[in-house]
mmCIF file of C-alpha atoms in Angstrom:
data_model
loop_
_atom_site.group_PDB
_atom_site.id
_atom_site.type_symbol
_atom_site.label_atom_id
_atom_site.label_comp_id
_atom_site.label_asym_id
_atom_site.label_seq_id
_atom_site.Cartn_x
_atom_site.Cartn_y
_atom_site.Cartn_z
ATOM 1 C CA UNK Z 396 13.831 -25.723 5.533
ATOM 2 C CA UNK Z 397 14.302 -22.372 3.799
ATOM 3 C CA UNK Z 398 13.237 -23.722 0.480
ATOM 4 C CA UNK Z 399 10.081 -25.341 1.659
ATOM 5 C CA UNK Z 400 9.319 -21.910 3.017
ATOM 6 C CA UNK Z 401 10.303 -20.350 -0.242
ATOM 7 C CA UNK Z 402 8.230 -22.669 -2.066
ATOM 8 C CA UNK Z 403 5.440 -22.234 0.088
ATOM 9 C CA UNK Z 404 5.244 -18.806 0.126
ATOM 10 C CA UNK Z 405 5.589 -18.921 -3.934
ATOM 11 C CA UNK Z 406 2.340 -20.737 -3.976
ATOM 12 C CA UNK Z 407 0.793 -18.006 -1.531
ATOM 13 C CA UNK Z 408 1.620 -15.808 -3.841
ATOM 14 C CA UNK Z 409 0.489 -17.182 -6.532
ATOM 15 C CA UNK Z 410 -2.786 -17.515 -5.724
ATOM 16 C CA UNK Z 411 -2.980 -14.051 -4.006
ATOM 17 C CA UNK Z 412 -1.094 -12.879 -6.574
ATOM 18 C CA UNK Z 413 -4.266 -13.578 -9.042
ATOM 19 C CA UNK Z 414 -6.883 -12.991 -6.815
ATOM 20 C CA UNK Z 415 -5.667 -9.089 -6.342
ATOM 21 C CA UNK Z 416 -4.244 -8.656 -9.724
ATOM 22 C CA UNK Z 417 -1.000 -7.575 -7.884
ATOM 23 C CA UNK Z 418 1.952 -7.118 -11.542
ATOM 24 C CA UNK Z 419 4.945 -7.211 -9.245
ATOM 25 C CA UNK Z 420 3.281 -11.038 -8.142
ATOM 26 C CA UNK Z 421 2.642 -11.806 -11.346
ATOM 27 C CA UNK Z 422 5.932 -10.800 -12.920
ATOM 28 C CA UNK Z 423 7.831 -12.493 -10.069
ATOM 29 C CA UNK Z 424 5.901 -15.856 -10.195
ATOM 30 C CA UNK Z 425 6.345 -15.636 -14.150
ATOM 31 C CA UNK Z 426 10.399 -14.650 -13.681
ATOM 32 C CA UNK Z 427 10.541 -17.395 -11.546
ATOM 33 C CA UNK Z 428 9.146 -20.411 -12.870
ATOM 34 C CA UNK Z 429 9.781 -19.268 -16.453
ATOM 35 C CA UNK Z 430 8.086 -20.753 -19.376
ATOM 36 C CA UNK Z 431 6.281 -23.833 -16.994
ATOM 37 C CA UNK Z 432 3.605 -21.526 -15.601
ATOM 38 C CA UNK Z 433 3.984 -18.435 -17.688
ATOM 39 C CA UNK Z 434 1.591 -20.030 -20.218
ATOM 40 C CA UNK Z 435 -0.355 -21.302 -17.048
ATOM 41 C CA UNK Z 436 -0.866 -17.975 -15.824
ATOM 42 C CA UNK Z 437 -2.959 -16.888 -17.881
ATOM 43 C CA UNK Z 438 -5.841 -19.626 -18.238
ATOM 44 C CA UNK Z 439 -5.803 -20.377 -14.482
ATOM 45 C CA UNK Z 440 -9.735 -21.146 -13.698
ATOM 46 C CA UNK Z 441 -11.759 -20.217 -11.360
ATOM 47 C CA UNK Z 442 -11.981 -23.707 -9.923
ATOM 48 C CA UNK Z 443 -8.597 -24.130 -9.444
ATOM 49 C CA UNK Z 444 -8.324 -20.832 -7.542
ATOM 50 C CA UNK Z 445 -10.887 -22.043 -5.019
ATOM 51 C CA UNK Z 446 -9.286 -25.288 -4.354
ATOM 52 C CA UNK Z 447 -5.680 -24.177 -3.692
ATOM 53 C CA UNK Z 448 -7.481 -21.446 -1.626
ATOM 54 C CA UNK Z 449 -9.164 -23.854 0.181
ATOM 55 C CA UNK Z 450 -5.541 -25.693 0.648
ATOM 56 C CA UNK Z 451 -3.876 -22.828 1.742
ATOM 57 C CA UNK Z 452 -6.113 -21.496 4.073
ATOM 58 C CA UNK Z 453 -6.161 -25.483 5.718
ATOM 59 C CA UNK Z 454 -2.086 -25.328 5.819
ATOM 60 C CA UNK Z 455 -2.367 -21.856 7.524
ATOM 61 C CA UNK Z 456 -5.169 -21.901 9.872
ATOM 62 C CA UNK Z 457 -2.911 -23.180 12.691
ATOM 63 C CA UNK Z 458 -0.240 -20.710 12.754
ATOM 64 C CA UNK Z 459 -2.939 -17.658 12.157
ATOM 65 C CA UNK Z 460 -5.040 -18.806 15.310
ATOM 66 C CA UNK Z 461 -1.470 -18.902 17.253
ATOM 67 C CA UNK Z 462 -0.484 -15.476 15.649
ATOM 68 C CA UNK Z 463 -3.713 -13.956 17.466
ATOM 69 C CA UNK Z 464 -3.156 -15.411 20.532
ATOM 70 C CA UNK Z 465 0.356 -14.420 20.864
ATOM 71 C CA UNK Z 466 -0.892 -10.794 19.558
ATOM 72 C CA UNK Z 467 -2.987 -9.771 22.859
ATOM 73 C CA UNK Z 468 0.154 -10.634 24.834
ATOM 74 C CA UNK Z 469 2.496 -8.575 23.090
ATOM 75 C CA UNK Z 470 0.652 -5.465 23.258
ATOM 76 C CA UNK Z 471 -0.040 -5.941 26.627
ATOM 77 C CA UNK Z 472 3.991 -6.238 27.304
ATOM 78 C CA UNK Z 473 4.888 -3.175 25.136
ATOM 79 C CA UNK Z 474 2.053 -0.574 27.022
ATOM 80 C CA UNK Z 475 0.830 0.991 24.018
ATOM 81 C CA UNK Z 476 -3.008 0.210 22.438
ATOM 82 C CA UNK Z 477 -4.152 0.336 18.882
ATOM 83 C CA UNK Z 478 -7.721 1.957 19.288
ATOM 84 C CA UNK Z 479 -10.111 1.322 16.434
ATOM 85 C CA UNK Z 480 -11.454 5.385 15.707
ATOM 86 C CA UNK Z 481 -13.843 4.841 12.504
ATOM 87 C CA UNK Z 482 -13.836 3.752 9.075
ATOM 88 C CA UNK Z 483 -14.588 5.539 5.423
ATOM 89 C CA UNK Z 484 -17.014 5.498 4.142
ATOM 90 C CA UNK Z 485 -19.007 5.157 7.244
ATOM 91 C CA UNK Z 486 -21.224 2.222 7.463
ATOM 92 C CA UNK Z 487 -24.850 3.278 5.335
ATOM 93 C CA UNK Z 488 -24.210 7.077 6.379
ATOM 94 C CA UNK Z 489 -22.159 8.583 4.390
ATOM 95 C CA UNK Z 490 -22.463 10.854 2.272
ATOM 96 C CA UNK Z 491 -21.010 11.519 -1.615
ATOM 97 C CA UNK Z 492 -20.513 14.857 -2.672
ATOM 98 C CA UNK Z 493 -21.714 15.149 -6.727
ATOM 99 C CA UNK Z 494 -22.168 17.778 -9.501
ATOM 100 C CA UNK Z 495 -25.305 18.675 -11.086
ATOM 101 C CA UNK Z 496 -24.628 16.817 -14.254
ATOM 102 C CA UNK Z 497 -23.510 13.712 -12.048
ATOM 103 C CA UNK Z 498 -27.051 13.738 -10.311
ATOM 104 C CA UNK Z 499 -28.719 14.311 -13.421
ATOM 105 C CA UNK Z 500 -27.050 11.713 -15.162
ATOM 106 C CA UNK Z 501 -28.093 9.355 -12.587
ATOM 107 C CA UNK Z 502 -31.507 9.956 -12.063
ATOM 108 C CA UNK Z 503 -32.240 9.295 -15.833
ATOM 109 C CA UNK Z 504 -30.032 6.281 -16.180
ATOM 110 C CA UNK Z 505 -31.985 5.237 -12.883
ATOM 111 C CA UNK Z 506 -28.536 4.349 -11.239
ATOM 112 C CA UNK Z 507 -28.769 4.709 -8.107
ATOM 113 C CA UNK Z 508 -25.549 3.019 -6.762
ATOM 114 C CA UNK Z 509 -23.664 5.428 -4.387
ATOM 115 C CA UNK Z 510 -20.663 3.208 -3.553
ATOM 116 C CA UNK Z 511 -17.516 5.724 -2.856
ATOM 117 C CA UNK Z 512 -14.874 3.299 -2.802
ATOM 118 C CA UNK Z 513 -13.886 0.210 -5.009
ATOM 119 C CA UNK Z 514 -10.305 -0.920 -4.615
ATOM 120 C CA UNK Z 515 -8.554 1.875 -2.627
ATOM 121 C CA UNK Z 516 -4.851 1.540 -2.784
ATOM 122 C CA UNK Z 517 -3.287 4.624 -0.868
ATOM 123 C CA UNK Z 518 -3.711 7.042 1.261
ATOM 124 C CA UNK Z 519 -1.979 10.379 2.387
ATOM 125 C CA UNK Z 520 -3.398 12.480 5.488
ATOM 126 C CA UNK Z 521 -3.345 15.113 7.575
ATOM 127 C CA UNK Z 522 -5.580 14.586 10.248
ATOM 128 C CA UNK Z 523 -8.886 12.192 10.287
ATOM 129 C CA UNK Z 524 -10.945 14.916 8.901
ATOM 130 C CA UNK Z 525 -8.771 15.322 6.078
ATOM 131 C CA UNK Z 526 -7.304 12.980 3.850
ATOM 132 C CA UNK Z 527 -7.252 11.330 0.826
ATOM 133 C CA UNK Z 528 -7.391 8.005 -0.828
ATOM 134 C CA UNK Z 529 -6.262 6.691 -4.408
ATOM 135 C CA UNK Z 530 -9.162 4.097 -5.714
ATOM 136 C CA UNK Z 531 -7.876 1.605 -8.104
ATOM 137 C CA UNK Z 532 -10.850 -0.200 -9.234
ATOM 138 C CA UNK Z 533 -12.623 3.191 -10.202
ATOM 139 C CA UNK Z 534 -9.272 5.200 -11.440
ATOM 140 C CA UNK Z 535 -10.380 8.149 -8.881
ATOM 141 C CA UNK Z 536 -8.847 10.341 -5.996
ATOM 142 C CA UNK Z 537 -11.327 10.702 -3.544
ATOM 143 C CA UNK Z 538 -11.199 13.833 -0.990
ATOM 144 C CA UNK Z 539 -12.874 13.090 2.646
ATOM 145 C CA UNK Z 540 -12.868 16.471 4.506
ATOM 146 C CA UNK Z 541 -15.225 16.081 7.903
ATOM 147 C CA UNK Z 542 -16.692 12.759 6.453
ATOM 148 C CA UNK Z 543 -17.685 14.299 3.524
ATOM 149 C CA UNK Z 544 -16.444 12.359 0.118
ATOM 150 C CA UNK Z 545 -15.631 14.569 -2.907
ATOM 151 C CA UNK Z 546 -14.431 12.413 -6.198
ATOM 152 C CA UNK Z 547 -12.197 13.716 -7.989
ATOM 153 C CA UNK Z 548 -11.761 11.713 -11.686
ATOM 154 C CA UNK Z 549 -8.510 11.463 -12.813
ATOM 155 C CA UNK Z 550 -8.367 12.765 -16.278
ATOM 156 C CA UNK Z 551 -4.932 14.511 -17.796
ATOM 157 C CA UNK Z 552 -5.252 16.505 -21.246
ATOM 158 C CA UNK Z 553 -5.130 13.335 -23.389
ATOM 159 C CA UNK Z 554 -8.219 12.864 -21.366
ATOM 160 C CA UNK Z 555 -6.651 9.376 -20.520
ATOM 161 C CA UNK Z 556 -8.123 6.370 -18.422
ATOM 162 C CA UNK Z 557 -6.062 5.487 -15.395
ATOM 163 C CA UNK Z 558 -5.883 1.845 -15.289
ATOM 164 C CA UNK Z 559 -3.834 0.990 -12.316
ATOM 165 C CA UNK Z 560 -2.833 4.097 -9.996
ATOM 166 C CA UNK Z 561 -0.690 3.012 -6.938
ATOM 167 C CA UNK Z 562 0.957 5.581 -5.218
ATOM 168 C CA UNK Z 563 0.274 8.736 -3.683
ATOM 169 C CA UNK Z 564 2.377 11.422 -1.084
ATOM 170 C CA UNK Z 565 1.954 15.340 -1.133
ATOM 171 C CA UNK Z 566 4.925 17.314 -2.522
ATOM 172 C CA UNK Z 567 3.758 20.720 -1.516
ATOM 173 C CA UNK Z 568 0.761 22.236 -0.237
ATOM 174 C CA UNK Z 569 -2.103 21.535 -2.715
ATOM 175 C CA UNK Z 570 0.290 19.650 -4.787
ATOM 176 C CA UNK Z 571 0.698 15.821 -4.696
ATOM 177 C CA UNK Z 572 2.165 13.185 -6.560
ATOM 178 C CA UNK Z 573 0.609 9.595 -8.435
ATOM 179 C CA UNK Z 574 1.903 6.418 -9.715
ATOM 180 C CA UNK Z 575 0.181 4.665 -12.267
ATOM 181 C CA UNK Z 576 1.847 1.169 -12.073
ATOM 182 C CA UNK Z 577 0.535 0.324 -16.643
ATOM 183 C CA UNK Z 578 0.571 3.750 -17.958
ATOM 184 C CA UNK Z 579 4.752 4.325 -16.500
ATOM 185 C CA UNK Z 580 3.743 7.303 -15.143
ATOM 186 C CA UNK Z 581 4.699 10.028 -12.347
ATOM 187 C CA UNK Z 582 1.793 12.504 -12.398
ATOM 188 C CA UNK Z 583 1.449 15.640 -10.317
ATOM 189 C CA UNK Z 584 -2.149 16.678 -9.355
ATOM 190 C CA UNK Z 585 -2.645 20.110 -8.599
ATOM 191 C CA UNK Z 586 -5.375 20.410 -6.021
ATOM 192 C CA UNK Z 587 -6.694 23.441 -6.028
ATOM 193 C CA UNK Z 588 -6.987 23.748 -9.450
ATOM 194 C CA UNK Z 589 -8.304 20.183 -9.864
ATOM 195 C CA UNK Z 590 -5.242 19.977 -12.734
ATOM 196 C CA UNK Z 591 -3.481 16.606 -13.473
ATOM 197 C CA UNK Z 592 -0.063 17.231 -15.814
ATOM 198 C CA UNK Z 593 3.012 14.489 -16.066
ATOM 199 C CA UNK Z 594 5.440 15.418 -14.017
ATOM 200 C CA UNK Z 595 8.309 15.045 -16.775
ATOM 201 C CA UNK Z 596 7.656 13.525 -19.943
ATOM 202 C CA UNK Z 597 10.922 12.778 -20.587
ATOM 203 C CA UNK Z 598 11.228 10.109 -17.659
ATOM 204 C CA UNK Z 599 11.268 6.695 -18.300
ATOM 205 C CA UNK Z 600 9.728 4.611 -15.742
ATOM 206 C CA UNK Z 601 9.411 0.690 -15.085
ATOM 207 C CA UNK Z 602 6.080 -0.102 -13.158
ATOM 208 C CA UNK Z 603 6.180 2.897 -10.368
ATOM 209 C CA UNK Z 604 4.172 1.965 -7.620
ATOM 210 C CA UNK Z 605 5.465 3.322 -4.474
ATOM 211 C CA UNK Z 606 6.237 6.961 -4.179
ATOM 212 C CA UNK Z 607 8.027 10.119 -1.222
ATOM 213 C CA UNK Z 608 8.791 13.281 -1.172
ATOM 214 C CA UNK Z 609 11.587 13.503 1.289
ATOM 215 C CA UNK Z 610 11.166 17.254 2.682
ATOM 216 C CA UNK Z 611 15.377 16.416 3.978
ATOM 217 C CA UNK Z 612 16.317 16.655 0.617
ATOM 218 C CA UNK Z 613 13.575 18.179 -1.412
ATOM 219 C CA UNK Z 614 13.795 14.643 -3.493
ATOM 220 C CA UNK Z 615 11.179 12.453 -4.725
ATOM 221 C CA UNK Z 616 11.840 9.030 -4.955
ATOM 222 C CA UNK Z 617 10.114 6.744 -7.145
ATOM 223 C CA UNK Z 618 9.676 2.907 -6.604
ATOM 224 C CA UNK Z 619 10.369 0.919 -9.974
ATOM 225 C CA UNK Z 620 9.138 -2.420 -9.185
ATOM 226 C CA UNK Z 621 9.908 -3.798 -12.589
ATOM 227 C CA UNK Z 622 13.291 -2.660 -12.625
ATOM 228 C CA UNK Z 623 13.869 -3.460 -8.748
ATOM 229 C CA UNK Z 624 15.677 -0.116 -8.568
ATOM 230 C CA UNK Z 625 14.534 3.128 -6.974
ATOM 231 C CA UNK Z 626 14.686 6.197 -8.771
ATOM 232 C CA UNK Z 627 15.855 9.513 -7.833
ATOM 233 C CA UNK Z 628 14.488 12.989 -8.970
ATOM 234 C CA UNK Z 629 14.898 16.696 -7.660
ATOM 235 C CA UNK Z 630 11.568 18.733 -7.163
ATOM 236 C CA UNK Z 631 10.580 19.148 -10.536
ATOM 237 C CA UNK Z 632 10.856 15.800 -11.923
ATOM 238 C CA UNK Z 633 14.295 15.307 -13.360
ATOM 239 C CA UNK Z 634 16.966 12.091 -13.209
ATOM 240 C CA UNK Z 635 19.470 12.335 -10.460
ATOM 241 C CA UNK Z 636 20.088 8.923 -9.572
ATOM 242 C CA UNK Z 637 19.449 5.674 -9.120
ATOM 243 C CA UNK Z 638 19.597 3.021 -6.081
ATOM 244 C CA UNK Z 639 19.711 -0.991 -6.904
ATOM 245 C CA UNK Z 640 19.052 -3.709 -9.092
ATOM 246 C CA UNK Z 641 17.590 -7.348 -8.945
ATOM 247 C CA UNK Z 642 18.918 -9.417 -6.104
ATOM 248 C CA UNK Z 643 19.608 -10.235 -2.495
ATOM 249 C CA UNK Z 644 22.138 -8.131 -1.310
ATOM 250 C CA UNK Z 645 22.036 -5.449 0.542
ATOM 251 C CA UNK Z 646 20.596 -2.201 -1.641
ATOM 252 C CA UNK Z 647 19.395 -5.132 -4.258
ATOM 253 C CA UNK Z 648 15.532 -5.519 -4.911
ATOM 254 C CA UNK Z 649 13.385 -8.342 -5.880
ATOM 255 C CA UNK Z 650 10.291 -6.303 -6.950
ATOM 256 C CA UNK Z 651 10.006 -3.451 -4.308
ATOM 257 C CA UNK Z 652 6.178 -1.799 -3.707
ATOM 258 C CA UNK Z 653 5.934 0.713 -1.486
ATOM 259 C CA UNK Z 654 8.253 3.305 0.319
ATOM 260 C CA UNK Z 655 7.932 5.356 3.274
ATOM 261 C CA UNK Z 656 10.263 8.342 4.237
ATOM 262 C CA UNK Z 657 10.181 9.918 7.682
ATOM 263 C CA UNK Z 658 11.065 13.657 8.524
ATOM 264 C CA UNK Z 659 14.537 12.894 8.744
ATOM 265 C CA UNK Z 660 14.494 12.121 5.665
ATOM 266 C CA UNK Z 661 15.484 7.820 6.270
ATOM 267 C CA UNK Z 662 14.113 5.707 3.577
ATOM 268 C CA UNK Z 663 11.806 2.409 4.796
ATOM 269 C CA UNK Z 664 11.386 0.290 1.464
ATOM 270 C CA UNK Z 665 9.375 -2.600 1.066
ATOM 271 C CA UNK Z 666 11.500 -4.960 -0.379
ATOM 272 C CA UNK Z 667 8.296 -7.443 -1.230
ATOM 273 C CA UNK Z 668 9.975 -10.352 -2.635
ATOM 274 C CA UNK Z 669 12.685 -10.742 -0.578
ATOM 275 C CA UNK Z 670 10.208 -10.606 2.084
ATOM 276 C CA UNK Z 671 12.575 -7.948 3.899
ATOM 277 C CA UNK Z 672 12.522 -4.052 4.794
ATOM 278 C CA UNK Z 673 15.583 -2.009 3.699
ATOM 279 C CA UNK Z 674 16.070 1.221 5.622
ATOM 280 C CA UNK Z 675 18.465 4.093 3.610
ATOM 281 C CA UNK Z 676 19.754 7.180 5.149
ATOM 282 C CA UNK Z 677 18.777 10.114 3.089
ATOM 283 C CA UNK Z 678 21.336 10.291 0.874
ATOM 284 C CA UNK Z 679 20.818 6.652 -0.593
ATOM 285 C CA UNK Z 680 23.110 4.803 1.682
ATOM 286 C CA UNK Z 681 22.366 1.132 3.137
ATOM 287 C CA UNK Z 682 22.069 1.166 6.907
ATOM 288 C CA UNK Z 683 20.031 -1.814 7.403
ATOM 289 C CA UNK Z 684 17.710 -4.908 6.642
ATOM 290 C CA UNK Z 685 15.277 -6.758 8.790
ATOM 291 C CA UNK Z 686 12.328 -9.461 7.846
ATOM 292 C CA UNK Z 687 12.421 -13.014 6.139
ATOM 293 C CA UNK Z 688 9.819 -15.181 4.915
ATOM 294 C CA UNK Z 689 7.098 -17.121 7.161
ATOM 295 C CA UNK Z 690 3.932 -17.930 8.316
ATOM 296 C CA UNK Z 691 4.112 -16.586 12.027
ATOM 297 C CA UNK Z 692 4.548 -12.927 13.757
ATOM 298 C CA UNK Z 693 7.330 -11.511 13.321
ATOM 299 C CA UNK Z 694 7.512 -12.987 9.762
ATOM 300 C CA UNK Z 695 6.705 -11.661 6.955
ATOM 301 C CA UNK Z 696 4.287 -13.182 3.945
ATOM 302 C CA UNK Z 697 3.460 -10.968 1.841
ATOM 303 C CA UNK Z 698 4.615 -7.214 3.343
ATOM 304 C CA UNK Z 699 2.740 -3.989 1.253
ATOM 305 C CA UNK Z 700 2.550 -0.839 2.581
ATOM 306 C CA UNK Z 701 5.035 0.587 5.320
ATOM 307 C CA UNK Z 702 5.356 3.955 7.822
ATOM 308 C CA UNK Z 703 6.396 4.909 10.976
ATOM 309 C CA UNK Z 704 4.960 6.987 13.550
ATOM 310 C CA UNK Z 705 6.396 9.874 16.065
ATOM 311 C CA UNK Z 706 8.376 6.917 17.965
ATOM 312 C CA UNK Z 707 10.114 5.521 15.151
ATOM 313 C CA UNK Z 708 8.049 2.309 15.476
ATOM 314 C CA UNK Z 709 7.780 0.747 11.847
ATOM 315 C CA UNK Z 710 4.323 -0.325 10.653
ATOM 316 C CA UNK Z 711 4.120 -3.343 7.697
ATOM 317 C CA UNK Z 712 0.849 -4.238 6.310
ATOM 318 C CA UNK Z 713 0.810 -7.922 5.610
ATOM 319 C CA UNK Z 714 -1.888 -8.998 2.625
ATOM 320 C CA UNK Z 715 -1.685 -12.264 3.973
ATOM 321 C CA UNK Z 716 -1.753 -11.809 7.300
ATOM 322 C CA UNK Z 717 -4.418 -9.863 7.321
ATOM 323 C CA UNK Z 718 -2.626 -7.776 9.805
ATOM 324 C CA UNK Z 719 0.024 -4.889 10.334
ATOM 325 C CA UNK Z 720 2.662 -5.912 11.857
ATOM 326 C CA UNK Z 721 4.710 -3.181 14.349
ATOM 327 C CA UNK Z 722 8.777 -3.069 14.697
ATOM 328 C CA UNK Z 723 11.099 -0.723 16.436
ATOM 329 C CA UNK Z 724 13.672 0.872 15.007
ATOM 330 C CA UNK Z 725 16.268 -2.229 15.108
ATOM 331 C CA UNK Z 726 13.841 -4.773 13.477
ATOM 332 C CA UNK Z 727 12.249 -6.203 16.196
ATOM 333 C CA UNK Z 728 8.953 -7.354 16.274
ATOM 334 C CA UNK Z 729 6.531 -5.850 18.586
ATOM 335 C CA UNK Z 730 3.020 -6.686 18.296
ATOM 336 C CA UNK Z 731 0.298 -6.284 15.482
ATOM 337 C CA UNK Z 732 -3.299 -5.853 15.093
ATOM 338 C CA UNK Z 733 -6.091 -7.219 12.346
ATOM 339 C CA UNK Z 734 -7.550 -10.168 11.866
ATOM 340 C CA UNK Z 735 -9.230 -11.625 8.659
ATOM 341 C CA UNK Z 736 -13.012 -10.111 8.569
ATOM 342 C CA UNK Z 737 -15.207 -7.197 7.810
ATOM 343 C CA UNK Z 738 -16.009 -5.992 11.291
ATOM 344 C CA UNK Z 739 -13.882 -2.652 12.909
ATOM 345 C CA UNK Z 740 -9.989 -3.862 13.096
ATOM 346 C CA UNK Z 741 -10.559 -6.669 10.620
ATOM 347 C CA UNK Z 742 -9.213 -6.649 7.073
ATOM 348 C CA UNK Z 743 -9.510 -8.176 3.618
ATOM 349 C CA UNK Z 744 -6.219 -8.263 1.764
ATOM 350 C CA UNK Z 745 -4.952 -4.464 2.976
ATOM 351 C CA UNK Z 746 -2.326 -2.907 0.693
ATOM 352 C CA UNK Z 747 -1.358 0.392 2.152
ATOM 353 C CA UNK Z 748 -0.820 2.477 5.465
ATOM 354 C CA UNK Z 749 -0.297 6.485 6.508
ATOM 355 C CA UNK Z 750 0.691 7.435 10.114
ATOM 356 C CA UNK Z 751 -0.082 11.401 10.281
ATOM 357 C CA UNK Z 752 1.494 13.762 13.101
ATOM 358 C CA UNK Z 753 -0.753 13.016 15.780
ATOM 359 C CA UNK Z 754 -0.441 8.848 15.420
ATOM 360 C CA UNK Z 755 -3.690 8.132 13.627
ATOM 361 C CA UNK Z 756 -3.155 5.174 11.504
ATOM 362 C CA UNK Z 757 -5.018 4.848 7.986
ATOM 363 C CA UNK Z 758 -4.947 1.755 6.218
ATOM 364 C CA UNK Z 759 -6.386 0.909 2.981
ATOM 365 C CA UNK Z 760 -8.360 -1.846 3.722
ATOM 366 C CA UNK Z 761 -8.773 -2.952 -0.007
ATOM 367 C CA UNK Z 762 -10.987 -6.123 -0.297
ATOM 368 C CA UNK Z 763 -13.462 -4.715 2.283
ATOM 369 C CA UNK Z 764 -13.750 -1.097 0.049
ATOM 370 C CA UNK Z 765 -12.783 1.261 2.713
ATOM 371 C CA UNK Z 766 -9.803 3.072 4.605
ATOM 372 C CA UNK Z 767 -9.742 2.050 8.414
ATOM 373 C CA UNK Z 768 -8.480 4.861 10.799
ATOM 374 C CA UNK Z 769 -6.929 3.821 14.362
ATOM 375 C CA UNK Z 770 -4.851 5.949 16.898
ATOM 376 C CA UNK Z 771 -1.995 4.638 18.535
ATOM 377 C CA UNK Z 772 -2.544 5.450 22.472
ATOM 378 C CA UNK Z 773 0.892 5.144 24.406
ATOM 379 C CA UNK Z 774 0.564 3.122 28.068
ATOM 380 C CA UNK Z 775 3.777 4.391 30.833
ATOM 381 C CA UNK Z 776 4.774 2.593 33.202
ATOM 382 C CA UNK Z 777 3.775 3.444 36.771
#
């Protein structure tokens, strides 16, 4: 039974894997099946996408209409509500905050496309009128302050293109920090100053994607999804340690993404290929797993982003699903919200969530080009 899931799930990720251009997918399915589809991989067609979407989506349909259904009942049982708040950019009204020399450039070119948001893959908040999201597909960081959008291009003093930047969290006030998944690289962006500088130079990195600053421990630590290990630094950027290496056990990784740490200072890692979360205390030390692979709630297919709010609850976004999926503390599954779609509360392939302070939920809704905000609304009993 556990291998047809495992098998199943291997061709979900395959095609998903090539759809979103996802490396830790593609290094796992290429790790995996070795030299049979490695060669594959890289002249799959377009046809052949279709039709094994078109299979998988057939195989699935079932157990996604029964994950709905059983969804309204669970959050009825647990008292609390997801609300829907708004989205970013707002639908046809927002607006995009340029220089002169952008306008100008635009009105001669005659380009007149004012899309804000390509492929956002993070996001780190403070309150709904003040957050920020890392675009992928245009290699910017993009400031929304009161629903106004500010772009901010991402350029260092090598005046290099950022290909594939993953990761984001705030280090200090005005100061945050950002993955780039091809170039190896921890980068720290200085606000204010509109500055970009590598954080160390001298760090050697395997495909960072996820990325916290754990204000416990004045530590960042740095997901290494190649490696399957999680890297260690002090404030300023240096080596202190490392946690893991490729396998199932616990403290092993199969390609981790994204990391979460709470005030605390406990560590939530998405262990993606395992199809598991690992929880750390903040020194580094195991305390616990929960998640396995399936098709169903309370499963997970293919888990991305993670946080928790002011109750502890943990929050997984599920590409797959559609969906993010809410645990408590010991594991167990709650209830969930999203649905495949485009409308408010549906999702297209999200990657990434932020809980702030006050429970607002962001969550980089990445197929559908925008960041979806939500507020969790606790229900008491009478």
């Amino acid at each position: 039974m556990y291998k047809t899931k495992k098998y199943s799930a291997l061709l979900i990720g395959i095609i998903f894997g090539t759809l979103n251009f996802d490396q830790s997918f593609i290094s796992y399915i290429n790790s995996t099946l070795k030299n049979f589809i490695k060669p594959l991989s890289k002249y799959i067609h377009a046809w052949g996408i279709l039709f094994m979407l078109f299979l998988t989506f057939g195989i699935l349909s079932k157990n996604l209409t029964a994950q709905g259904s059983n969804q309204q009942k669970v959050e009825n049982d647990t008292l609390n509500t997801i609300v829907w708040v708004s989205q970013f950019p707002e639908k046809g009204n927002y607006q995009l905050k340029k220089s002169f020399m952008e306008k100008l450039l635009n009105f001669i070119t005659g380009n007149e496309n004012t899309e804000l948001i390509s492929k956002p893959m993070a996001v780190w908040a403070s309150n709904p009128d003040n957050f920020w999201v890392l675009d992928q597909g245009n290699g910017t960081l993009i400031k929304s302050e009161r629903k106004v959008g500010e772009i901010t291009q991402l350029k260092n003093t090598k005046n290099t293109r950022f290909p594939s930047v993953v990761g984001i969290c705030e280090i200090s006030e005005n100061n945050y920090l950002i993955t780039d998944s091809f170039l190896n690289t921890l980068f720290l962006f200085r606000s204010n100053k509109r500055e970009l500088l590598e954080l160390n130079d001298s760090l050697h990195l395997e495909q960072p994607t996820g990325v916290a600053y754990s204000v416990a421990t004045n530590e960042i630590w740095v997901v290494e999804t190649k490696a399957h290990q999680i890297s260690i630094l002090d404030s300023t950027g240096n080596f202190i340690r490392k946690i893991g290496q490729r396998g199932t056990g616990n403290g092993e990784f199969n390609f981790p993404t994204s990391i979460w740490i709470d005030k605390s200072g406990t560590v939530f890692i998405v262990d993606a290929m395992n199809f598991r979360i690992q929880i750390f205390s903040k020194n580094g030390e195991f305390i616990s797993t929960f998640g396995e692979i399936g098709d169903a709630t309370g499963y997970m297919a293919r888990p991305k982003g993670i946080a928790t709010d002011s109750d502890g609850n943990i929050y997984v976004v599920d590409a797959l699903f559609n969906a993010v999926q809410i645990f408590d503390q010991e594991g167990r599954f709650l209830y969930s919200f999203g649905v495949q779609g485009q409308g408010d509360g549906e999702f297209w392939m999200p990657t990434a969530i932020y809980v702030d302070e006050y429970n607002y939920i962001y969550v980089a809704d990445t197929y559908n080009s925008r960041v979806q905000i939500f507020q969790l609304r606790k229900g008491s009993k009478e």
